[in-house]
Amino acid sequence: MSLFVCPICHSPLKPATDTWRCDGSVHPKKTSHPFDVARQGYINLLPVQQKKSKMPGDSQHSIEARKRFLQAGHYQPLQMLICEQMTGLLRALNEAKDNNAYNNSASDINWLDIGCGEGYYTQAMAQTGMDALIAADISKPAIVSLAKASKVAGQLWYQHDKDAQGTASTAPIYPLVTSAAHLPLRSNSVAGISSIFSPILPAAFAEVLQEDGYLIIAKPDIDHLTSVRNALFEEVRAHDSDKFLVELAPYFTLLHTHQVSTTLNLSTSALDDLLTMTPYAYRARIDKRQALLTTSQDQPFETTAKFVIYVLQKRVGSLNS
């Protein structure tokens, strides 16, 4: 049974190294739709009718800034905590699979990283124990960046090799340009979803998650980057990190939360990248931004990044309630 479905007609979609093609079985005229694999290794499954702008999602400029900032290790404590939580969940799923108690009709344990961006968290997630990792983002520049890095690392789905025992050190990554509201995945096909600073769509997530599947959400905590926001804005509102939990409640049960913080001492270039990769890039006045950057020229600018991680589980029968 195919993991993927056509974004146009919802027929089963079969991966291939050159062109993904649906079988047209759900289309009224049995039309088959092709989707070429880009030379970088990603697949564009975002039809024109699902776009709200010509270039949706993060820009190339924002992606490059985020790559530099994250690769410098500023948010590594968050990356480590996310992977630690995923490892625990996946260990339990793999034990259930070994004991023939796995709750999914498919044998593979698939994970969806929605709003994956350029892949800083995604590539670390691939080492936590799933069978396949679907990396999805509406930003084409972000997915191109992820696909390039994954290809160099030999992590793309068509490059994936297993050892003599049939195991692999990392999961194959499927980089997809797609909309979170129209996921090209079969119902009940993934064991887990991660949403790191990305939109939360309860019904869409519950649709593709298997029964008892897991959802990991990372958000800024209440005092995240307070000194940055104080410098940029006249009025600073605290982050309302858990406001989305009410919307999730009909579909998911909150299992536990985790918090992590890290002190940052940022050079002017690192601070500039931080501002560029966040909504502050367009919400803050130019003069306020420039004044903040000036303060970091003589000595590093200090701020504290604070995050909260929510681990939830899909309610049995939630889509029928």
CSV table of C-alpha atoms in Angstrom, one decimal, residues 108-231:
chain,number,residue,atom,x,y,z
A,108,ASP,CA,7.1,0.5,8.6
A,109,ILE,CA,7.3,3.2,11.3
A,110,ASN,CA,7.0,6.5,9.3
A,111,TRP,CA,7.4,10.0,10.7
A,112,LEU,CA,6.4,13.4,9.3
A,113,ASP,CA,8.3,16.5,10.0
A,114,ILE,CA,6.0,19.3,9.0
A,115,GLY,CA,7.4,22.7,8.3
A,116,CYS,CA,10.8,21.2,8.3
A,117,GLY,CA,12.6,24.3,6.8
A,118,GLU,CA,16.2,23.8,5.7
A,119,GLY,CA,16.4,20.6,7.8
A,120,TYR,CA,18.5,21.4,10.9
A,121,TYR,CA,16.1,19.4,13.1
A,122,THR,CA,15.1,16.9,10.4
A,123,GLN,CA,18.5,15.5,9.7
A,124,ALA,CA,19.0,14.9,13.4
A,125,MET,CA,15.6,13.3,13.7
A,126,ALA,CA,16.6,10.8,10.9
A,127,GLN,CA,18.9,9.1,13.4
A,128,THR,CA,16.3,8.4,16.1
A,129,GLY,CA,14.9,5.1,14.9
A,130,MET,CA,12.1,5.5,12.4
A,131,ASP,CA,11.9,3.6,9.1
A,132,ALA,CA,11.1,6.6,6.9
A,133,LEU,CA,11.1,10.4,7.5
A,134,ILE,CA,8.9,12.6,5.3
A,135,ALA,CA,10.2,16.2,5.4
A,136,ALA,CA,7.5,18.7,4.3
A,137,ASP,CA,7.5,22.4,3.8
A,138,ILE,CA,5.6,24.9,1.6
A,139,SER,CA,8.8,26.8,1.0
A,140,LYS,CA,10.6,25.6,-2.1
A,141,PRO,CA,13.9,27.3,-1.1
A,142,ALA,CA,13.8,25.5,2.2
A,143,ILE,CA,13.2,22.0,0.7
A,144,VAL,CA,15.9,22.6,-2.0
A,145,SER,CA,18.3,23.3,0.8
A,146,LEU,CA,17.3,20.2,2.8
A,147,ALA,CA,17.4,18.0,-0.3
A,148,LYS,CA,20.9,19.2,-1.2
A,149,ALA,CA,22.3,18.6,2.2
A,150,SER,CA,20.5,15.2,2.5
A,151,LYS,CA,21.9,14.2,-0.9
A,152,VAL,CA,25.5,15.0,0.1
A,153,ALA,CA,25.0,13.0,3.3
A,154,GLY,CA,23.5,10.0,1.4
A,155,GLN,CA,20.2,10.4,3.3
A,156,LEU,CA,17.7,10.7,0.4
A,157,TRP,CA,15.2,7.9,0.0
A,158,TYR,CA,16.7,6.6,-3.3
A,159,GLN,CA,20.3,6.6,-1.9
A,160,HIS,CA,19.4,4.7,1.2
A,161,ASP,CA,21.4,1.5,2.0
A,162,LYS,CA,20.9,-1.1,4.7
A,163,ASP,CA,23.5,-3.4,6.1
A,164,ALA,CA,23.5,-7.2,6.0
A,165,GLN,CA,21.1,-7.3,8.9
A,166,GLY,CA,18.6,-5.1,7.1
A,167,THR,CA,19.1,-2.1,9.3
A,168,ALA,CA,20.4,1.4,8.7
A,169,SER,CA,21.9,4.1,10.9
A,170,THR,CA,19.6,6.8,9.6
A,171,ALA,CA,16.1,6.8,8.1
A,172,PRO,CA,15.6,7.7,4.4
A,173,ILE,CA,14.4,11.3,4.0
A,174,TYR,CA,11.7,12.2,1.5
A,175,PRO,CA,11.8,16.0,0.9
A,176,LEU,CA,8.5,17.3,-0.3
A,177,VAL,CA,7.2,20.8,-1.2
A,178,THR,CA,3.6,20.6,0.0
A,179,SER,CA,0.9,22.3,2.0
A,180,ALA,CA,0.3,21.3,5.6
A,181,ALA,CA,-3.4,21.6,5.0
A,182,HIS,CA,-3.3,19.2,2.0
A,183,LEU,CA,-0.8,16.5,3.0
A,184,PRO,CA,-0.1,14.0,0.2
A,185,LEU,CA,-0.2,11.1,2.6
A,186,ARG,CA,-2.5,8.2,3.1
A,187,SER,CA,-4.8,8.3,6.1
A,188,ASN,CA,-3.4,6.6,9.2
A,189,SER,CA,0.0,6.2,7.5
A,190,VAL,CA,2.5,7.9,10.0
A,191,ALA,CA,3.4,7.0,13.5
A,192,GLY,CA,4.4,10.5,14.5
A,193,ILE,CA,4.5,14.1,13.5
A,194,SER,CA,6.8,16.9,14.6
A,195,SER,CA,6.0,20.5,14.2
A,196,ILE,CA,8.9,22.8,15.1
A,197,PHE,CA,7.7,26.4,15.1
A,198,SER,CA,5.2,25.5,12.4
A,199,PRO,CA,1.5,25.8,11.9
A,200,ILE,CA,-0.7,23.5,13.9
A,201,LEU,CA,-3.6,21.9,11.9
A,202,PRO,CA,-5.3,19.4,14.3
A,203,ALA,CA,-7.7,17.7,11.9
A,204,ALA,CA,-5.1,17.4,9.1
A,205,PHE,CA,-2.6,15.9,11.5
A,206,ALA,CA,-5.1,13.5,13.0
A,207,GLU,CA,-6.1,12.3,9.5
A,208,VAL,CA,-2.6,11.1,8.6
A,209,LEU,CA,-1.6,9.8,12.0
A,210,GLN,CA,-2.3,6.2,12.9
A,211,GLU,CA,-4.4,5.4,16.0
A,212,ASP,CA,-2.4,6.2,19.2
A,213,GLY,CA,0.2,8.1,17.0
A,214,TYR,CA,2.3,10.8,18.5
A,215,LEU,CA,2.6,14.6,17.9
A,216,ILE,CA,5.6,16.6,19.1
A,217,ILE,CA,5.3,20.4,19.0
A,218,ALA,CA,8.0,22.9,19.8
A,219,LYS,CA,7.1,26.5,20.5
A,220,PRO,CA,8.8,29.6,22.0
A,221,ASP,CA,8.3,29.7,25.8
A,222,ILE,CA,6.7,32.7,27.5
A,223,ASP,CA,10.0,34.7,28.0
A,224,HIS,CA,11.7,33.6,24.7
A,225,LEU,CA,14.2,36.3,23.5
A,226,THR,CA,12.8,38.9,25.9
A,227,SER,CA,15.8,41.3,25.6
A,228,VAL,CA,15.6,41.2,21.8
A,229,ARG,CA,11.9,42.0,21.8
A,230,ASN,CA,12.3,44.7,24.4
A,231,ALA,CA,14.8,46.4,22.1
